[in-house]
PDB file of C-alpha atoms in Angstrom:
ATOM      1  CA  MET A 487       0.000   0.000   0.000  1.00 96.00           C
ATOM      2  CA  ARG A 488       1.360   3.370  -1.051  1.00 98.00           C
ATOM      3  CA  VAL A 489       0.907   6.597   0.898  1.00 98.00           C
ATOM      4  CA  GLY A 490      -0.284   9.843  -0.651  1.00 98.00           C
ATOM      5  CA  LEU A 491      -0.599  13.265   0.877  1.00 98.00           C
ATOM      6  CA  SER A 492      -3.651  15.462   1.223  1.00 97.00           C
ATOM      7  CA  THR A 493      -1.762  18.694   0.646  1.00 98.00           C
ATOM      8  CA  PRO A 494      -2.053  21.294   3.417  1.00 98.00           C
ATOM      9  CA  ILE A 495      -2.365  25.064   2.891  1.00 98.00           C
ATOM     10  CA  VAL A 496      -4.177  24.758  -0.461  1.00 98.00           C
ATOM     11  CA  VAL A 497      -7.433  23.519   1.119  1.00 97.00           C
ATOM     12  CA  ARG A 498      -8.351  24.573   4.624  1.00 95.00           C
ATOM     13  CA  VAL A 499     -11.444  22.915   6.068  1.00 92.00           C
ATOM     14  CA  PRO A 500     -12.375  23.998   9.620  1.00 91.00           C
ATOM     15  CA  GLY A 501     -11.584  21.308  12.158  1.00 86.00           C
ATOM     16  CA  ILE A 502      -9.120  19.585   9.843  1.00 87.00           C
ATOM     17  CA  ALA A 503      -6.590  22.242   8.828  1.00 92.00           C
ATOM     18  CA  SER A 504      -3.943  23.246  11.379  1.00 93.00           C
ATOM     19  CA  PRO A 505      -3.698  26.936  12.414  1.00 95.00           C
ATOM     20  CA  TRP A 506      -0.211  27.375  10.921  1.00 97.00           C
ATOM     21  CA  GLU A 507      -1.560  26.688   7.415  1.00 97.00           C
ATOM     22  CA  SER A 508      -3.289  30.076   7.221  1.00 95.00           C
ATOM     23  CA  SER A 509       0.115  31.778   7.022  1.00 95.00           C
ATOM     24  CA  GLY A 510       1.585  29.249   4.603  1.00 97.00           C
ATOM     25  CA  GLY A 511       2.425  30.337   1.070  1.00 97.00           C
ATOM     26  CA  PRO A 512       4.370  29.205  -1.986  1.00 98.00           C
ATOM     27  CA  ALA A 513       7.652  28.730  -0.116  1.00 98.00           C
ATOM     28  CA  GLU A 514       6.097  26.433   2.502  1.00 98.00           C
ATOM     29  CA  LEU A 515       4.117  24.587  -0.137  1.00 98.00           C
ATOM     30  CA  ALA A 516       7.231  24.004  -2.232  1.00 98.00           C
ATOM     31  CA  ARG A 517       9.128  22.709   0.798  1.00 98.00           C
ATOM     32  CA  ILE A 518       6.321  20.254   1.602  1.00 98.00           C
ATOM     33  CA  ALA A 519       6.180  19.015  -1.990  1.00 98.00           C
ATOM     34  CA  GLU A 520       9.941  18.599  -2.222  1.00 98.00           C
ATOM     35  CA  THR A 521      10.027  16.754   1.117  1.00 98.00           C
ATOM     36  CA  ALA A 522       7.170  14.431   0.138  1.00 98.00           C
ATOM     37  CA  ASP A 523       8.828  13.774  -3.224  1.00 98.00           C
ATOM     38  CA  ALA A 524      12.144  12.903  -1.626  1.00 98.00           C
ATOM     39  CA  LEU A 525      10.505  10.642   0.978  1.00 98.00           C
ATOM     40  CA  GLY A 526       8.656   8.598  -1.643  1.00 98.00           C
ATOM     41  CA  PHE A 527       5.055   9.686  -1.155  1.00 98.00           C
ATOM     42  CA  ASP A 528       2.745   8.552  -3.943  1.00 98.00           C
ATOM     43  CA  HIS A 529       0.890  11.779  -4.706  1.00 98.00           C
ATOM     44  CA  LEU A 530      -0.062  15.308  -3.725  1.00 98.00           C
ATOM     45  CA  THR A 531      -3.632  16.591  -4.028  1.00 98.00           C
ATOM     46  CA  CYS A 532      -5.497  19.796  -4.755  1.00 98.00           C
ATOM     47  CA  SER A 533      -9.282  20.266  -4.792  1.00 97.00           C
ATOM     48  CA  GLU A 534     -11.538  22.435  -6.920  1.00 97.00           C
ATOM     49  CA  HIS A 535     -14.064  25.050  -5.814  1.00 97.00           C
ATOM     50  CA  THR A 536     -14.373  28.323  -7.682  1.00 97.00           C
ATOM     51  CA  ALA A 537     -16.385  30.058  -4.969  1.00 97.00           C
ATOM     52  CA  ILE A 538     -17.947  28.832  -1.733  1.00 96.00           C
ATOM     53  CA  PRO A 539     -21.310  30.274  -0.656  1.00 95.00           C
ATOM     54  CA  ALA A 540     -20.747  32.382   2.438  1.00 96.00           C
ATOM     55  CA  ALA A 541     -23.370  30.334   4.283  1.00 94.00           C
ATOM     56  CA  ASP A 542     -21.309  27.162   3.759  1.00 94.00           C
ATOM     57  CA  ALA A 543     -17.866  28.563   4.566  1.00 94.00           C
ATOM     58  CA  ALA A 544     -18.026  27.684   8.267  1.00 93.00           C
ATOM     59  CA  THR A 545     -18.345  23.965   7.478  1.00 92.00           C
ATOM     60  CA  ARG A 546     -16.623  23.607   4.106  1.00 93.00           C
ATOM     61  CA  GLY A 547     -13.979  26.288   4.513  1.00 95.00           C
ATOM     62  CA  SER A 548     -13.394  29.040   2.000  1.00 95.00           C
ATOM     63  CA  THR A 549      -9.784  28.450   0.910  1.00 97.00           C
ATOM     64  CA  TYR A 550      -9.416  26.343  -2.229  1.00 97.00           C
ATOM     65  CA  TRP A 551      -6.389  27.073  -4.387  1.00 98.00           C
ATOM     66  CA  ASP A 552      -6.930  26.522  -8.106  1.00 98.00           C
ATOM     67  CA  PRO A 553      -5.782  22.955  -8.827  1.00 98.00           C
ATOM     68  CA  LEU A 554      -4.334  23.506 -12.297  1.00 98.00           C
ATOM     69  CA  ALA A 555      -2.226  26.480 -11.215  1.00 98.00           C
ATOM     70  CA  THR A 556      -1.193  24.827  -7.943  1.00 98.00           C
ATOM     71  CA  LEU A 557      -0.243  21.454  -9.394  1.00 98.00           C
ATOM     72  CA  SER A 558       1.659  23.165 -12.206  1.00 98.00           C
ATOM     73  CA  TYR A 559       3.740  24.993  -9.601  1.00 98.00           C
ATOM     74  CA  LEU A 560       4.332  21.762  -7.683  1.00 98.00           C
ATOM     75  CA  ALA A 561       5.262  19.918 -10.867  1.00 98.00           C
ATOM     76  CA  ALA A 562       8.154  22.322 -11.340  1.00 98.00           C
ATOM     77  CA  ARG A 563       9.379  21.704  -7.778  1.00 98.00           C
ATOM     78  CA  THR A 564       9.256  17.876  -7.861  1.00 98.00           C
ATOM     79  CA  ASP A 565      10.525  14.968  -9.958  1.00 98.00           C
ATOM     80  CA  ARG A 566       8.579  11.801  -9.161  1.00 98.00           C
ATOM     81  CA  ILE A 567       5.490  12.330  -7.039  1.00 98.00           C
ATOM     82  CA  ARG A 568       2.104  12.175  -8.779  1.00 98.00           C
ATOM     83  CA  LEU A 569      -0.114  15.248  -9.010  1.00 98.00           C
ATOM     84  CA  ALA A 570      -3.769  14.466  -8.292  1.00 98.00           C
ATOM     85  CA  THR A 571      -6.894  16.578  -8.440  1.00 98.00           C
ATOM     86  CA  SER A 572      -9.191  15.560  -5.625  1.00 95.00           C
ATOM     87  CA  VAL A 573     -11.454  16.417  -7.250  1.00 95.00           C
ATOM     88  CA  VAL A 574     -12.264  18.446 -10.377  1.00 97.00           C
ATOM     89  CA  VAL A 575     -16.031  18.884 -10.834  1.00 97.00           C
ATOM     90  CA  LEU A 576     -16.939  17.499 -14.251  1.00 97.00           C
ATOM     91  CA  GLY A 577     -19.975  19.719 -14.697  1.00 96.00           C
ATOM     92  CA  TYR A 578     -17.833  22.861 -14.616  1.00 97.00           C
ATOM     93  CA  HIS A 579     -15.722  21.944 -17.665  1.00 97.00           C
ATOM     94  CA  HIS A 580     -15.930  20.726 -21.237  1.00 97.00           C
ATOM     95  CA  PRO A 581     -14.192  17.320 -21.468  1.00 97.00           C
ATOM     96  CA  LEU A 582     -11.852  18.547 -24.218  1.00 97.00           C
ATOM     97  CA  ALA A 583     -10.879  21.552 -22.109  1.00 98.00           C
ATOM     98  CA  LEU A 584      -9.855  19.177 -19.305  1.00 98.00           C
ATOM     99  CA  ALA A 585      -7.996  16.935 -21.745  1.00 98.00           C
ATOM    100  CA  LYS A 586      -6.098  19.958 -23.072  1.00 98.00           C
ATOM    101  CA  SER A 587      -5.259  21.730 -19.803  1.00 98.00           C
ATOM    102  CA  TYR A 588      -4.416  18.707 -17.668  1.00 98.00           C
ATOM    103  CA  GLY A 589      -2.921  16.894 -20.660  1.00 98.00           C
ATOM    104  CA  THR A 590      -0.526  19.822 -21.000  1.00 98.00           C
ATOM    105  CA  LEU A 591       0.324  19.529 -17.300  1.00 98.00           C
ATOM    106  CA  ASP A 592       0.817  15.788 -17.742  1.00 98.00           C
ATOM    107  CA  ARG A 593       3.316  16.457 -20.536  1.00 98.00           C
ATOM    108  CA  LEU A 594       5.107  19.169 -18.553  1.00 98.00           C
ATOM    109  CA  SER A 595       5.392  16.881 -15.511  1.00 98.00           C
ATOM    110  CA  GLY A 596       6.520  13.790 -17.394  1.00 98.00           C
ATOM    111  CA  GLY A 597       3.289  11.842 -17.094  1.00 98.00           C
ATOM    112  CA  ARG A 598       2.548  12.434 -13.416  1.00 98.00           C
ATOM    113  CA  VAL A 599      -1.047  13.719 -13.544  1.00 98.00           C
ATOM    114  CA  VAL A 600      -3.933  11.819 -11.970  1.00 98.00           C
ATOM    115  CA  LEU A 601      -7.240  13.443 -12.822  1.00 98.00           C
ATOM    116  CA  GLY A 602      -9.577  12.919  -9.903  1.00 98.00           C
ATOM    117  CA  VAL A 603     -13.126  13.858 -10.883  1.00 98.00           C
ATOM    118  CA  GLY A 604     -16.483  14.180  -9.179  1.00 96.00           C
ATOM    119  CA  VAL A 605     -20.129  14.982  -9.807  1.00 96.00           C
ATOM    120  CA  GLY A 606     -20.241  18.021  -7.494  1.00 95.00           C
ATOM    121  CA  SER A 607     -22.287  18.849  -4.423  1.00 93.00           C
ATOM    122  CA  LEU A 608     -22.831  22.625  -4.244  1.00 96.00           C
ATOM    123  CA  GLU A 609     -25.959  23.667  -6.115  1.00 96.00           C
ATOM    124  CA  ALA A 610     -25.240  27.377  -5.556  1.00 97.00           C
ATOM    125  CA  GLU A 611     -21.805  27.021  -7.167  1.00 97.00           C
ATOM    126  CA  PHE A 612     -23.343  25.255 -10.170  1.00 97.00           C
ATOM    127  CA  ALA A 613     -25.767  28.164 -10.557  1.00 97.00           C
ATOM    128  CA  LEU A 614     -22.966  30.717 -10.211  1.00 97.00           C
ATOM    129  CA  LEU A 615     -20.986  29.062 -13.016  1.00 97.00           C
ATOM    130  CA  GLY A 616     -23.988  28.423 -15.244  1.00 96.00           C
ATOM    131  CA  ALA A 617     -23.586  24.651 -14.909  1.00 96.00           C
ATOM    132  CA  GLU A 618     -26.563  22.284 -14.992  1.00 94.00           C
ATOM    133  CA  TRP A 619     -27.480  20.924 -11.557  1.00 96.00           C
ATOM    134  CA  PRO A 620     -30.346  18.520 -12.502  1.00 95.00           C
ATOM    135  CA  ASP A 621     -29.164  15.163 -13.891  1.00 92.00           C
ATOM    136  CA  ARG A 622     -25.572  16.097 -13.064  1.00 94.00           C
ATOM    137  CA  GLY A 623     -24.769  12.410 -12.493  1.00 94.00           C
ATOM    138  CA  ALA A 624     -25.745  11.444 -16.024  1.00 94.00           C
ATOM    139  CA  THR A 625     -23.955  14.527 -17.342  1.00 93.00           C
ATOM    140  CA  ALA A 626     -20.823  13.498 -15.444  1.00 95.00           C
ATOM    141  CA  ASP A 627     -20.983   9.983 -16.890  1.00 95.00           C
ATOM    142  CA  ARG A 628     -21.074  11.353 -20.432  1.00 96.00           C
ATOM    143  CA  ALA A 629     -18.272  13.816 -19.715  1.00 96.00           C
ATOM    144  CA  LEU A 630     -16.132  11.118 -18.109  1.00 96.00           C
ATOM    145  CA  ALA A 631     -16.555   8.829 -21.125  1.00 97.00           C
ATOM    146  CA  GLU A 632     -15.622  11.677 -23.488  1.00 97.00           C
ATOM    147  CA  LEU A 633     -12.635  12.638 -21.348  1.00 97.00           C
ATOM    148  CA  ARG A 634     -11.355   9.076 -21.272  1.00 96.00           C
ATOM    149  CA  ASP A 635     -11.691   8.783 -25.052  1.00 97.00           C
ATOM    150  CA  ALA A 636      -9.929  12.119 -25.668  1.00 97.00           C
ATOM    151  CA  TRP A 637      -7.091  11.755 -23.168  1.00 98.00           C
ATOM    152  CA  GLY A 638      -3.668  11.634 -24.782  1.00 98.00           C
ATOM    153  CA  ARG A 639      -5.016  11.822 -28.328  1.00 98.00           C
ATOM    154  CA  ARG A 640      -3.907  14.578 -30.663  1.00 97.00           C
ATOM    155  CA  GLU A 641      -6.887  14.103 -32.979  1.00 97.00           C
ATOM    156  CA  VAL A 642     -10.362  13.948 -31.458  1.00 97.00           C
ATOM    157  CA  GLY A 643     -13.044  13.761 -34.108  1.00 94.00           C
ATOM    158  CA  ASP A 644     -12.500  16.678 -36.481  1.00 97.00           C
ATOM    159  CA  PHE A 645     -10.331  18.601 -34.027  1.00 97.00           C
ATOM    160  CA  VAL A 646      -6.667  18.647 -33.101  1.00 97.00           C
ATOM    161  CA  VAL A 647      -5.796  18.825 -29.396  1.00 97.00           C
ATOM    162  CA  ASP A 648      -2.097  19.614 -29.113  1.00 97.00           C
ATOM    163  CA  PRO A 649      -0.334  19.076 -26.790  1.00 97.00           C
ATOM    164  CA  ALA A 650      -1.979  15.987 -25.386  1.00 97.00           C
ATOM    165  CA  ALA A 651      -1.178  13.833 -22.362  1.00 98.00           C
ATOM    166  CA  THR A 652       1.751  11.431 -22.509  1.00 98.00           C
ATOM    167  CA  SER A 653      -0.466   8.318 -22.627  1.00 97.00           C
ATOM    168  CA  THR A 654      -3.873   7.415 -24.022  1.00 97.00           C
ATOM    169  CA  THR A 655      -4.648   5.527 -20.816  1.00 95.00           C
ATOM    170  CA  ALA A 656      -6.338   8.182 -18.700  1.00 94.00           C
ATOM    171  CA  PRO A 657      -5.527   7.979 -14.955  1.00 96.00           C
ATOM    172  CA  LEU A 658      -9.031   8.832 -13.710  1.00 98.00           C
ATOM    173  CA  TRP A 659      -9.956   8.594 -10.042  1.00 98.00           C
ATOM    174  CA  VAL A 660     -13.662   9.010  -9.353  1.00 98.00           C
ATOM    175  CA  GLY A 661     -14.691  10.611  -6.075  1.00 97.00           C
ATOM    176  CA  GLY A 662     -17.914   9.928  -4.213  1.00 94.00           C
ATOM    177  CA  ARG A 663     -19.529   8.024  -1.384  1.00 93.00           C
ATOM    178  CA  THR A 664     -22.284   6.093  -3.140  1.00 94.00           C
ATOM    179  CA  ARG A 665     -22.302   2.696  -4.794  1.00 94.00           C
ATOM    180  CA  ARG A 666     -23.109   4.492  -8.032  1.00 94.00           C
ATOM    181  CA  SER A 667     -19.862   6.439  -7.766  1.00 96.00           C
ATOM    182  CA  LEU A 668     -17.959   3.174  -7.295  1.00 97.00           C
ATOM    183  CA  ARG A 669     -19.649   1.643 -10.338  1.00 96.00           C
ATOM    184  CA  ARG A 670     -18.819   4.813 -12.282  1.00 96.00           C
ATOM    185  CA  ALA A 671     -15.185   4.427 -11.206  1.00 97.00           C
ATOM    186  CA  VAL A 672     -15.047   0.751 -12.178  1.00 97.00           C
ATOM    187  CA  THR A 673     -16.726   1.335 -15.547  1.00 96.00           C
ATOM    188  CA  LEU A 674     -15.134   4.600 -16.639  1.00 95.00           C
ATOM    189  CA  GLY A 675     -12.158   5.250 -14.352  1.00 97.00           C
ATOM    190  CA  THR A 676      -9.028   3.672 -12.988  1.00 98.00           C
ATOM    191  CA  GLY A 677      -9.623   4.303  -9.277  1.00 98.00           C
ATOM    192  CA  TRP A 678     -12.123   5.285  -6.591  1.00 98.00           C
ATOM    193  CA  VAL A 679     -11.629   7.976  -3.938  1.00 98.00           C
ATOM    194  CA  PRO A 680     -14.485   7.667  -1.442  1.00 97.00           C
ATOM    195  CA  PHE A 681     -15.052  10.059   1.437  1.00 92.00           C
ATOM    196  CA  GLY A 682     -17.075  10.112   4.634  1.00 89.00           C
ATOM    197  CA  LEU A 683     -17.756   6.360   4.735  1.00 93.00           C
ATOM    198  CA  ALA A 684     -17.301   4.081   7.736  1.00 92.00           C
ATOM    199  CA  PRO A 685     -15.285   0.878   7.197  1.00 93.00           C
ATOM    200  CA  ALA A 686     -18.434  -1.280   7.243  1.00 93.00           C
ATOM    201  CA  ALA A 687     -20.053   0.804   4.501  1.00 94.00           C
ATOM    202  CA  LEU A 688     -16.865   0.767   2.435  1.00 95.00           C
ATOM    203  CA  SER A 689     -16.608  -2.995   2.706  1.00 95.00           C
ATOM    204  CA  ALA A 690     -20.261  -3.431   1.727  1.00 95.00           C
ATOM    205  CA  HIS A 691     -19.807  -1.270  -1.371  1.00 96.00           C
ATOM    206  CA  LEU A 692     -16.667  -3.130  -2.385  1.00 96.00           C
ATOM    207  CA  ARG A 693     -18.294  -6.563  -1.986  1.00 95.00           C
ATOM    208  CA  ALA A 694     -20.949  -5.519  -4.504  1.00 94.00           C
ATOM    209  CA  VAL A 695     -18.505  -5.064  -7.407  1.00 95.00           C
ATOM    210  CA  ASP A 696     -15.595  -6.824  -9.041  1.00 95.00           C
ATOM    211  CA  LEU A 697     -12.618  -4.503  -9.197  1.00 96.00           C
ATOM    212  CA  PRO A 698     -10.569  -4.596 -12.419  1.00 95.00           C
ATOM    213  CA  PRO A 699      -6.860  -5.474 -12.339  1.00 94.00           C
ATOM    214  CA  ASP A 700      -4.649  -2.540 -11.309  1.00 95.00           C
ATOM    215  CA  PHE A 701      -7.680  -0.589 -10.030  1.00 98.00           C
ATOM    216  CA  GLU A 702      -6.609   1.984  -7.438  1.00 98.00           C
ATOM    217  CA  LEU A 703      -8.589   2.188  -4.216  1.00 98.00           C
ATOM    218  CA  VAL A 704      -7.608   5.408  -2.449  1.00 98.00           C
ATOM    219  CA  LEU A 705      -8.838   5.445   1.151  1.00 98.00           C
ATOM    220  CA  SER A 706      -8.449   7.988   3.934  1.00 96.00           C
ATOM    221  CA  PRO A 707      -7.733   7.246   7.612  1.00 95.00           C
ATOM    222  CA  GLY A 708     -10.615   9.590   8.457  1.00 87.00           C
ATOM    223  CA  ARG A 709      -8.681  12.212  10.410  1.00 90.00           C
ATOM    224  CA  ALA A 710      -5.253  13.761  10.516  1.00 94.00           C
ATOM    225  CA  LEU A 711      -2.541  11.401  11.746  1.00 97.00           C
ATOM    226  CA  ASP A 712       0.121  12.109  14.369  1.00 97.00           C
ATOM    227  CA  PRO A 713       2.842   9.540  13.650  1.00 98.00           C
ATOM    228  CA  LEU A 714       5.461  11.217  15.868  1.00 98.00           C
ATOM    229  CA  ALA A 715       3.319  11.320  18.995  1.00 98.00           C
ATOM    230  CA  ASP A 716       1.272   8.169  18.374  1.00 98.00           C
ATOM    231  CA  PRO A 717       2.863   5.826  15.844  1.00 98.00           C
ATOM    232  CA  GLY A 718       0.722   2.962  17.145  1.00 98.00           C
ATOM    233  CA  ASP A 719      -2.521   4.705  16.242  1.00 97.00           C
ATOM    234  CA  THR A 720      -1.113   5.646  12.846  1.00 98.00           C
ATOM    235  CA  ARG A 721      -0.113   2.039  12.191  1.00 98.00           C
ATOM    236  CA  ARG A 722      -3.541   0.731  13.247  1.00 97.00           C
ATOM    237  CA  ARG A 723      -5.357   3.156  10.981  1.00 97.00           C
ATOM    238  CA  LEU A 724      -3.181   2.402   7.986  1.00 98.00           C
ATOM    239  CA  THR A 725      -3.429  -1.341   8.606  1.00 97.00           C
ATOM    240  CA  GLY A 726      -7.220  -0.991   8.702  1.00 96.00           C
ATOM    241  CA  LEU A 727      -7.202   0.669   5.303  1.00 97.00           C
ATOM    242  CA  ARG A 728      -4.936  -2.023   3.885  1.00 97.00           C
ATOM    243  CA  ASP A 729      -7.206  -4.751   5.223  1.00 97.00           C
ATOM    244  CA  ILE A 730     -10.234  -3.176   3.511  1.00 96.00           C
ATOM    245  CA  GLY A 731      -8.317  -3.289   0.248  1.00 96.00           C
ATOM    246  CA  ALA A 732      -6.705   0.133  -0.101  1.00 98.00           C
ATOM    247  CA  THR A 733      -3.920   0.334  -2.647  1.00 98.00           C
ATOM    248  CA  VAL A 734      -3.202   3.939  -1.655  1.00 98.00           C
ATOM    249  CA  ALA A 735      -3.755   5.716   1.678  1.00 98.00           C
ATOM    250  CA  GLY A 736      -4.572   9.395   1.234  1.00 98.00           C
ATOM    251  CA  CYS A 737      -3.305  10.960   4.465  1.00 97.00           C
ATOM    252  CA  ALA A 738      -3.215  14.251   6.316  1.00 96.00           C
ATOM    253  CA  VAL A 739      -0.968  14.879   9.332  1.00 97.00           C
ATOM    254  CA  ARG A 740      -1.208  17.154  12.350  1.00 95.00           C
ATOM    255  CA  ALA A 741       1.459  19.780  12.832  1.00 97.00           C
ATOM    256  CA  THR A 742       2.206  22.954  14.744  1.00 97.00           C
ATOM    257  CA  ASP A 743       4.412  24.551  12.060  1.00 97.00           C
ATOM    258  CA  ILE A 744       6.180  23.768   8.814  1.00 98.00           C
ATOM    259  CA  ASP A 745       9.186  22.121  10.491  1.00 98.00           C
ATOM    260  CA  HIS A 746       6.939  19.867  12.555  1.00 98.00           C
ATOM    261  CA  TYR A 747       4.934  19.061   9.435  1.00 98.00           C
ATOM    262  CA  CYS A 748       7.981  17.861   7.496  1.00 98.00           C
ATOM    263  CA  ASP A 749       9.128  15.801  10.500  1.00 98.00           C
ATOM    264  CA  GLN A 750       5.658  14.215  10.575  1.00 98.00           C
ATOM    265  CA  LEU A 751       5.990  13.248   6.916  1.00 98.00           C
ATOM    266  CA  ALA A 752       9.231  11.392   7.611  1.00 98.00           C
ATOM    267  CA  ALA A 753       7.649   9.634  10.602  1.00 98.00           C
ATOM    268  CA  LEU A 754       4.596   8.660   8.538  1.00 98.00           C
ATOM    269  CA  ILE A 755       6.684   7.053   5.828  1.00 98.00           C
ATOM    270  CA  ALA A 756       8.664   5.141   8.467  1.00 98.00           C
ATOM    271  CA  VAL A 757       5.466   3.802  10.063  1.00 98.00           C
ATOM    272  CA  ALA A 758       3.914   2.894   6.695  1.00 97.00           C
ATOM    273  CA  ALA A 759       6.997   1.225   5.208  1.00 94.00           C
ATOM    274  CA  PRO A 760       6.274  -2.313   6.541  1.00 91.00           C
ATOM    275  CA  LEU A 761       2.698  -2.176   5.247  1.00 87.00           C
TER     276      LEU A 761
END
């Protein structure tokens, strides 16, 4: 089981983000990315929200760095680690626009992009952007199929998309918490990134489908880990994910400042290594 990193600073959800993150900027973010890259973490993430309704900011947070800009910056500061959107909302984009923009990033980064996608959950944001809220699941299915077919191809129908991604096999992680999202991931994607599900619910969903070979199951421990102070708890949580079937653990860590954060990353890799 590999270990990925839910990148701090770029998304700050109340109750999850540490206070020091509010003062973090490009220098701190670059240091985190370079440290995670050197330690052998699987991926870094960045989420997408254009604008959060003020009424939802207290629960969802209001800080969401743009994923394309952020991951492009991190691509230039790293060599190996994958760059994952977690997630881009399909209804906000034309599939060819995603294939072009993230395909360009994939080429710039040497094939390190993982395009995590989702259906979306904020009706007010859909309205703000002029995106269709009704039937957004069916719309997402069509967009995902078109994106998969266009990924890495210079010629799409009567159009040329240049540059394109480095491979025609699209690394597509599908986010969600429903069985439908898992079926969408199995049918149209290469991985599933569920959220907010207890282990029993996760196991029930997974028993209902046959996962393809090399399918990536990206599971979260459920809260920020503290491997320096409590390596035993960290090991138990990661072992639990492995036993459910996780191929990748998407982790966050607690920290009091940037130095503590980087020390936590080293401790996390040491705890996870035997797993």
